[in-house]
Amino acid sequence: MNPSSPQRRHPTTRRAVLRATAAAAAVPLTGCVTAGGGGDGAPAAQGAKSADNPLGVPDATPLEVVIFKGGYGDEYAVHAEKLYQERHPGATVDHKGIQKVGEALQPRFVADTPPDVVDNTGAGRLDLATLVAAGKLTDLSELLDAPALDGGGKKVRDTLLPGVVDDGTFDGVPRTLNFTYTVWGLWYSRPLFERNGWTFPTTWDAMLALCAEIKKSGAAPWTYQGKYPEYLNDPLLAMAAKAGGTDLVKAVDNLEPDAWRQPALLDAATAIAELAGRGYLLSGSEALSHTEAQAAWCRGRAAIIPCGSWLEAEQKGVAPDGFDMVMAPVPSLGGGDRMPVSGLQAASSESFVVPARAKNPRGGLDFLRVLFSKPAARRFAELNSTLPTVSGATDGLTLSSGLGSVKAAVDAAASHTFAYRFRTWYAPLAKAVDDATGELATRRVTPAQWADRIQKAADAVAADRAVTKYER
């Protein structure tokens, strides 16, 4: 699961953090909406703008920073706070590293006395969609258009990896900025493949041929985290997106009629069904938790497992010495794909916000400008073996096998990255997809039935006037 969450706890909500399925895990916000400015009703403090202070941080104004202290810890944030104080010597920083962000801060947002910066992450975090609708978050456009601290004349937005700004944008306005970059793919042990002369496939036909060879060796070709079938959704949806292109992804997210019955989605569902039909899934995988499936994979009981790029960090102490796990992009369905095989499902997470009623929102914006600089992001990567959203932050570092493969995949993908938004926007639909894929992997439904079940759920969301709709 995502290491930004408490270690080995609440597996479904830990994953929800990363995928931002906010409705299922977040604390709702209630209370009146007031105008921007300090929590005591006074205008927010602002200083003179200059080349050295483009965001107008007022002199000697305290800054309150609240960080979710999960698997990533908060040392990286403390480091960024020291860099902030070097820029603003008269400022004091009140640092709070906590776990239950929503429980701690929901009363303060309602009372309009929030901190200046919040890392809104973790199980029970505040619901971003509700915060946005209530007018509780600062527009981050000014930050994104400010000069990056070490960007060679670039704006902050130009130093971020593809899709990061979009991930935090609501109705055309950037409200959050995500600090970690997660990529989903298929994982294997490089030494295991080298010993057996196996080459990781780039097409699904080649994947099926490889699975036949792996099965002969006595190991299962695949396993998956069966109690949480959304893990198996990732390769399915990635193959569909590569085949159908961004138009397919948008049709799904926009709740278009028959979007889930598109040929590429049916083909991708058929591909996943083939794994079960041909006996290529580790027996009993459907009953395994994420930790159990990943441990079985590390012990060599299966050769391939789907997961996000947090896997290496999570398997420390589990994977044996010399396991050298690496991630590869999901294979293409065929030669007619509209994206190259190097395309990646990728999204940012670890969501930072500046509350609209903060006492020092200017300082909050500049703290994020510091945090999203190469020195601060590089320190995060060193501490957590995780890719930050700042382009080039890991350049020159000695990377582990897993993180090195993730970086190489991101570099190869270039602009060919994609992400579905229905998980963020429509939690009931996300659950319907997960449940249907669990049934698909156990051969309880056919690919056509899988599509019909999900389309019915999507149509119900589309028809529900109580659900706020989004469009891309």
XYZ file of C-alpha atoms in Angstrom:
472
model
C 0.000 0.000 0.000
C 0.952 3.640 -0.164
C 3.691 4.352 2.378
C 2.265 7.818 3.001
C -0.288 6.115 5.217
C 0.185 4.433 8.591
C 2.271 1.342 8.069
C 0.367 -1.946 7.755
C -2.970 -0.473 8.772
C -6.314 0.064 7.075
C -5.262 -1.315 3.687
C -8.268 -0.101 1.748
C -8.080 3.448 3.058
C -4.316 3.554 2.709
C -4.750 2.796 -0.972
C -7.584 5.302 -1.109
C -5.160 7.980 0.017
C -3.045 7.478 -3.024
C -5.921 7.109 -5.435
C -7.795 9.961 -3.750
C -11.051 8.096 -3.378
C -12.013 10.762 -0.942
C -15.672 10.037 -0.350
C -15.026 6.675 1.283
C -12.205 7.716 3.602
C -12.395 11.447 4.191
C -13.901 13.452 7.036
C -16.767 15.640 5.782
C -16.691 19.369 6.382
C -19.717 21.192 7.676
C -20.227 24.805 8.648
C -20.639 28.146 7.023
C -18.412 29.545 4.292
C -16.812 32.919 4.857
C -14.630 35.191 2.816
C -10.878 34.811 2.578
C -8.481 36.273 5.105
C -7.235 35.514 8.586
C -9.276 33.382 10.903
C -9.953 36.317 13.272
C -11.764 38.220 10.500
C -8.793 40.449 9.753
C -7.249 40.516 6.254
C -4.490 37.992 5.775
C -0.985 39.339 6.279
C 0.877 40.336 3.114
C 4.323 41.789 2.502
C 5.917 43.699 -0.337
C 6.583 41.646 -3.448
C 10.071 41.598 -4.954
C 12.311 39.373 -7.033
C 13.434 37.665 -3.815
C 9.910 37.579 -2.408
C 7.598 37.100 -5.410
C 4.679 35.864 -3.306
C 4.742 38.780 -0.881
C 5.479 36.902 2.352
C 5.205 39.360 5.288
C 8.317 39.796 7.418
C 8.634 37.909 10.688
C 5.185 36.328 10.399
C 4.784 32.906 12.028
C 3.965 29.917 9.844
C 1.956 26.912 11.005
C 2.553 23.697 9.083
C 0.613 20.462 9.655
C 2.124 17.312 8.128
C 0.633 13.842 7.918
C 3.224 11.714 9.717
C 2.741 8.324 8.106
C 5.129 6.011 6.308
C 7.041 8.942 4.837
C 7.554 10.452 8.275
C 7.946 14.223 8.532
C 11.713 14.696 8.452
C 11.495 15.840 4.832
C 9.047 18.579 5.864
C 11.237 19.690 8.763
C 14.094 19.995 6.271
C 11.920 22.169 4.006
C 10.914 24.316 6.980
C 14.583 25.031 7.697
C 15.035 26.088 4.084
C 11.978 28.337 4.450
C 13.435 29.976 7.550
C 16.665 30.642 5.685
C 14.571 32.628 3.202
C 12.578 34.334 5.961
C 14.947 34.643 8.951
C 12.450 36.417 11.183
C 9.771 33.763 10.818
C 9.074 31.046 13.341
C 7.608 27.743 12.151
C 5.093 25.852 14.252
C 5.443 22.272 12.988
C 2.893 19.598 13.799
C 3.366 15.996 12.635
C 0.076 14.149 13.116
C -1.830 11.163 11.745
C -5.577 11.876 11.997
C -5.614 14.999 9.868
C -9.372 15.201 9.406
C -10.179 14.607 13.057
C -7.690 17.254 14.165
C -8.441 19.930 11.579
C -12.130 19.611 10.722
C -13.178 21.815 13.691
C -10.556 24.395 12.756
C -11.722 24.595 9.141
C -15.321 25.014 10.305
C -14.247 27.762 12.724
C -12.090 29.407 10.021
C -8.944 29.088 12.153
C -6.934 26.656 9.980
C -3.150 26.261 9.759
C -1.212 27.953 6.960
C -0.211 24.717 5.192
C -1.780 21.263 5.457
C -0.564 17.915 4.154
C -4.091 16.540 3.744
C -3.253 12.862 3.560
C -3.956 9.657 5.447
C -7.005 7.650 6.389
C -9.686 10.061 7.594
C -8.209 13.089 5.847
C -10.485 16.008 4.982
C -12.557 15.556 1.849
C -11.010 17.732 -0.857
C -14.197 18.036 -2.920
C -16.055 19.336 0.135
C -13.260 21.765 0.992
C -13.330 23.109 -2.550
C -17.112 23.442 -2.639
C -17.038 25.282 0.697
C -14.470 27.792 -0.550
C -11.954 26.707 2.045
C -8.865 26.375 -0.184
C -6.618 29.000 -1.742
C -6.261 29.200 -5.530
C -2.669 28.053 -6.150
C -2.311 29.721 -9.563
C -0.059 32.444 -8.173
C 2.278 29.839 -6.690
C 2.387 27.844 -9.925
C 3.190 30.962 -11.924
C 5.894 32.128 -9.496
C 9.546 31.565 -10.418
C 10.866 28.220 -9.202
C 13.613 28.525 -6.613
C 16.098 26.582 -8.705
C 14.303 26.280 -12.021
C 16.651 28.306 -14.210
C 14.004 30.906 -14.913
C 11.130 28.417 -15.087
C 7.831 28.821 -13.308
C 6.977 26.354 -10.544
C 4.387 24.675 -12.793
C 7.061 24.018 -15.432
C 9.219 22.043 -12.990
C 6.509 19.480 -12.181
C 6.007 16.069 -13.759
C 3.187 15.562 -16.287
C -0.320 15.602 -14.868
C 0.561 16.979 -11.430
C -1.205 20.317 -11.867
C -4.259 18.629 -13.390
C -4.454 16.185 -10.480
C -5.078 19.084 -8.087
C -7.374 21.111 -10.332
C -11.097 21.470 -9.619
C -13.326 23.188 -12.170
C -10.306 24.754 -13.818
C -8.731 26.107 -10.622
C -5.676 24.493 -8.955
C -6.518 23.961 -5.292
C -4.028 21.305 -4.190
C -0.472 20.385 -5.072
C 0.659 16.784 -4.744
C 4.180 15.927 -3.674
C 4.697 12.273 -4.572
C 4.439 10.672 -7.988
C 3.013 7.194 -8.216
C 3.229 4.905 -11.213
C 1.362 1.634 -11.654
C 2.828 -1.328 -13.473
C 3.845 -4.968 -13.226
C 6.661 -6.027 -10.902
C 9.147 -8.874 -11.133
C 12.537 -9.917 -9.772
C 15.244 -9.067 -12.283
C 17.621 -11.876 -11.140
C 14.779 -14.421 -11.368
C 14.069 -13.452 -14.954
C 17.759 -13.405 -15.848
C 18.366 -16.871 -14.363
C 15.521 -18.324 -16.404
C 16.224 -16.413 -19.596
C 12.822 -14.723 -19.450
C 12.233 -11.375 -21.150
C 9.436 -9.176 -19.889
C 6.825 -8.942 -22.654
C 5.561 -5.835 -24.408
C 2.363 -7.386 -25.863
C -0.384 -9.451 -24.255
C 0.167 -12.378 -26.613
C 3.801 -12.433 -25.522
C 2.667 -12.221 -21.890
C 0.529 -15.347 -22.305
C 3.457 -17.163 -23.925
C 5.738 -16.145 -21.047
C 3.143 -17.278 -18.509
C 3.179 -20.730 -20.092
C 6.963 -20.877 -19.660
C 6.818 -19.654 -16.067
C 4.209 -22.255 -15.185
C 6.535 -24.981 -16.444
C 9.129 -23.830 -13.906
C 6.802 -24.667 -11.046
C 5.968 -21.087 -10.051
C 2.684 -19.343 -10.703
C 2.992 -16.677 -13.422
C 0.922 -14.058 -11.523
C -0.526 -13.332 -8.121
C -2.563 -10.335 -6.997
C -3.892 -8.754 -3.823
C -7.214 -10.576 -4.057
C -8.973 -9.014 -1.081
C -8.492 -5.643 -2.792
C -9.197 -6.316 -6.488
C -8.556 -2.696 -7.435
C -4.913 -3.803 -7.744
C -5.966 -5.966 -10.682
C -7.948 -3.059 -12.103
C -4.709 -1.200 -12.688
C -3.309 -3.426 -15.468
C -6.814 -3.872 -16.905
C -7.519 -0.154 -17.103
C -3.981 0.601 -18.288
C -4.278 -1.809 -21.208
C -7.656 -0.306 -22.113
C -6.279 3.242 -22.012
C -3.325 2.348 -24.211
C -5.639 0.686 -26.720
C -8.394 3.294 -26.711
C -6.383 6.411 -25.959
C -7.349 9.428 -23.917
C -10.810 9.512 -25.514
C -11.604 6.241 -23.752
C -10.380 7.561 -20.403
C -12.425 10.744 -20.752
C -15.565 8.822 -21.756
C -15.278 6.713 -18.595
C -14.670 9.707 -16.340
C -17.417 11.766 -17.963
C -19.989 9.016 -17.374
C -20.812 8.747 -21.047
C -23.421 6.162 -22.082
C -21.878 2.755 -22.859
C -18.390 4.020 -21.967
C -17.611 0.754 -20.150
C -18.697 -1.280 -23.158
C -16.039 0.192 -25.435
C -14.135 -2.533 -27.338
C -10.799 -1.710 -25.685
C -12.274 -2.161 -22.211
C -13.881 -5.446 -23.195
C -10.582 -6.621 -24.690
C -8.696 -5.658 -21.543
C -11.241 -7.455 -19.370
C -10.880 -10.503 -21.604
C -7.104 -10.378 -21.127
C -7.424 -10.427 -17.336
C -10.008 -13.210 -17.551
C -7.505 -15.235 -19.573
C -5.107 -15.287 -16.634
C -7.697 -17.093 -14.561
C -8.993 -19.208 -17.414
C -5.547 -20.572 -18.258
C -4.548 -21.191 -14.642
C -1.930 -18.437 -14.601
C -2.962 -16.931 -11.245
C -1.488 -18.312 -8.023
C -4.102 -20.594 -6.508
C -5.942 -18.861 -3.682
C -4.890 -15.355 -4.704
C -8.460 -14.119 -4.405
C -8.274 -14.667 -0.624
C -4.918 -12.918 -0.101
C -4.441 -9.480 1.423
C -1.916 -7.108 -0.072
C 0.752 -8.147 2.445
C 0.100 -11.852 1.904
C 0.167 -11.667 -1.895
C 3.292 -9.540 -1.913
C 5.044 -11.843 0.552
C 4.189 -14.862 -1.610
C 5.641 -13.031 -4.603
C 8.827 -12.196 -2.684
C 9.175 -15.872 -1.749
C 9.088 -16.850 -5.421
C 5.675 -18.493 -5.425
C 4.660 -16.179 -8.286
C 6.736 -14.297 -10.826
C 4.646 -11.175 -11.510
C 2.458 -8.932 -9.365
C 0.583 -5.699 -10.182
C 1.235 -2.773 -7.859
C 2.066 0.893 -7.589
C 5.522 2.325 -7.175
C 5.365 2.240 -3.368
C 5.892 -1.547 -3.494
C 9.651 -1.521 -2.975
C 9.453 0.634 0.130
C 6.671 -1.521 1.519
C 8.602 -4.762 0.969
C 11.696 -3.693 2.877
C 12.393 -6.440 5.372
C 10.234 -8.866 3.382
C 12.039 -9.185 0.047
C 15.186 -11.321 0.392
C 18.635 -9.945 -0.345
C 19.318 -9.894 -4.045
C 15.643 -9.941 -5.013
C 16.155 -6.663 -6.935
C 12.542 -5.968 -7.855
C 11.815 -3.841 -10.902
C 8.666 -2.433 -12.486
C 7.679 -2.651 -16.152
C 4.831 -0.971 -18.040
C 1.728 -3.040 -18.684
C 1.891 -4.744 -22.122
C -0.089 -3.503 -25.093
C -3.207 -5.339 -26.183
C -2.124 -5.263 -29.820
C -0.647 -3.365 -32.738
C -3.579 -0.978 -33.027
C -3.029 0.677 -29.653
C -3.327 4.457 -29.627
C -0.554 4.839 -27.024
C 2.923 3.319 -27.044
C 3.684 0.418 -24.741
C 5.843 2.802 -22.690
C 2.694 4.692 -21.668
C 2.043 4.688 -17.932
C -0.843 5.056 -15.583
C 0.532 7.673 -13.228
C -0.811 10.148 -10.718
C 0.426 12.370 -7.965
C -0.516 12.090 -4.297
C 0.384 13.445 -0.836
C -1.869 16.460 -1.199
C -0.766 19.865 0.121
C -3.196 22.758 0.508
C -3.113 26.364 1.700
C -6.379 27.143 3.531
C -8.192 30.247 2.313
C -8.685 31.502 5.893
C -5.094 30.946 7.003
C -3.439 33.752 8.943
C -0.325 33.587 6.735
C -1.408 32.234 3.332
C 1.467 34.086 1.639
C 3.891 32.159 3.804
C 1.977 28.971 3.058
C 2.387 29.514 -0.670
C 6.096 30.224 -0.321
C 6.587 27.176 1.893
C 5.165 25.069 -0.946
C 7.514 26.881 -3.333
C 10.374 25.705 -1.100
C 9.008 22.183 -0.657
C 8.571 21.768 -4.420
C 12.155 22.801 -5.137
C 14.842 20.326 -6.157
C 16.810 20.456 -2.871
C 13.734 19.704 -0.742
C 12.345 17.098 -3.148
C 15.750 15.456 -3.431
C 15.924 15.134 0.347
C 12.505 13.478 0.340
C 13.657 10.959 -2.294
C 16.788 10.163 -0.270
C 14.762 9.562 2.875
C 11.908 7.567 1.340
C 13.077 5.930 -1.915
C 10.016 7.455 -3.537
C 9.716 9.605 -6.631
C 8.687 13.198 -5.888
C 6.673 15.222 -8.385
C 9.530 17.639 -9.063
C 11.217 16.898 -12.372
C 14.898 16.013 -12.049
C 14.818 15.748 -8.256
C 16.469 12.304 -8.315
C 19.103 13.134 -10.923
C 22.543 12.109 -9.685
C 21.232 9.967 -6.839
C 22.171 6.312 -6.530
C 18.775 4.688 -6.870
C 17.580 1.298 -5.682
C 16.517 -1.244 -8.296
C 12.828 -0.497 -7.850
C 13.019 3.284 -7.774
C 15.532 3.233 -10.619
C 13.113 1.218 -12.756
C 10.259 3.580 -11.911
C 12.312 6.619 -12.884
C 13.396 4.928 -16.119
C 9.771 4.110 -16.925
C 8.667 7.690 -16.279
C 11.479 9.017 -18.467
C 10.543 6.603 -21.263
C 6.846 7.441 -21.036
C 7.512 11.187 -21.377
C 4.132 12.755 -22.120
C 2.359 9.409 -22.552
C 0.925 9.236 -19.042
C -2.719 8.965 -18.102
C -4.950 8.687 -15.077
C -8.613 7.962 -14.549
C -10.531 10.406 -12.343
C -13.697 8.431 -11.614
C -12.129 7.133 -8.389
C -11.666 10.654 -7.098
C -15.054 11.860 -8.257
C -17.437 8.933 -7.750
C -16.698 6.498 -4.914
C -19.752 4.253 -5.584
C -18.584 3.706 -9.164
C -15.061 2.905 -7.974
C -16.460 0.245 -5.645
C -18.572 -1.216 -8.439
C -15.494 -1.523 -10.662
C -13.486 -3.196 -7.913
C -16.257 -5.662 -7.099
C -16.789 -6.561 -10.765
C -13.086 -7.133 -11.356
C -12.925 -9.396 -8.318
C -15.700 -11.469 -9.874
C -13.955 -11.413 -13.260
C -10.720 -12.769 -11.788
C -12.570 -15.673 -10.179
C -14.543 -16.438 -13.362
C -17.885 -15.645 -11.775
C -18.686 -13.143 -14.527
C -17.727 -12.908 -18.185
C -16.070 -9.804 -19.655
C -19.424 -8.727 -21.115
C -21.139 -9.172 -17.748
C -18.286 -7.272 -16.111
C -18.897 -4.331 -18.448
C -22.673 -4.464 -17.978
C -22.399 -4.390 -14.189
C -20.084 -1.409 -14.193
C -22.075 0.466 -16.819
C -25.210 0.050 -14.722
C -23.382 1.607 -11.761
C -22.040 4.442 -13.924
C -25.514 5.166 -15.275
C -26.885 5.289 -11.731
C -24.273 7.863 -10.742
C -25.001 9.893 -13.867
C -28.730 9.923 -13.082
C -28.286 10.863 -9.417
C -28.932 14.594 -9.128
C -27.513 14.641 -5.620
C -24.049 13.746 -6.935
C -21.895 16.646 -8.117
C -20.689 15.884 -11.641
C -17.274 16.733 -13.051
C -16.029 16.783 -16.613
C -12.698 16.598 -18.339
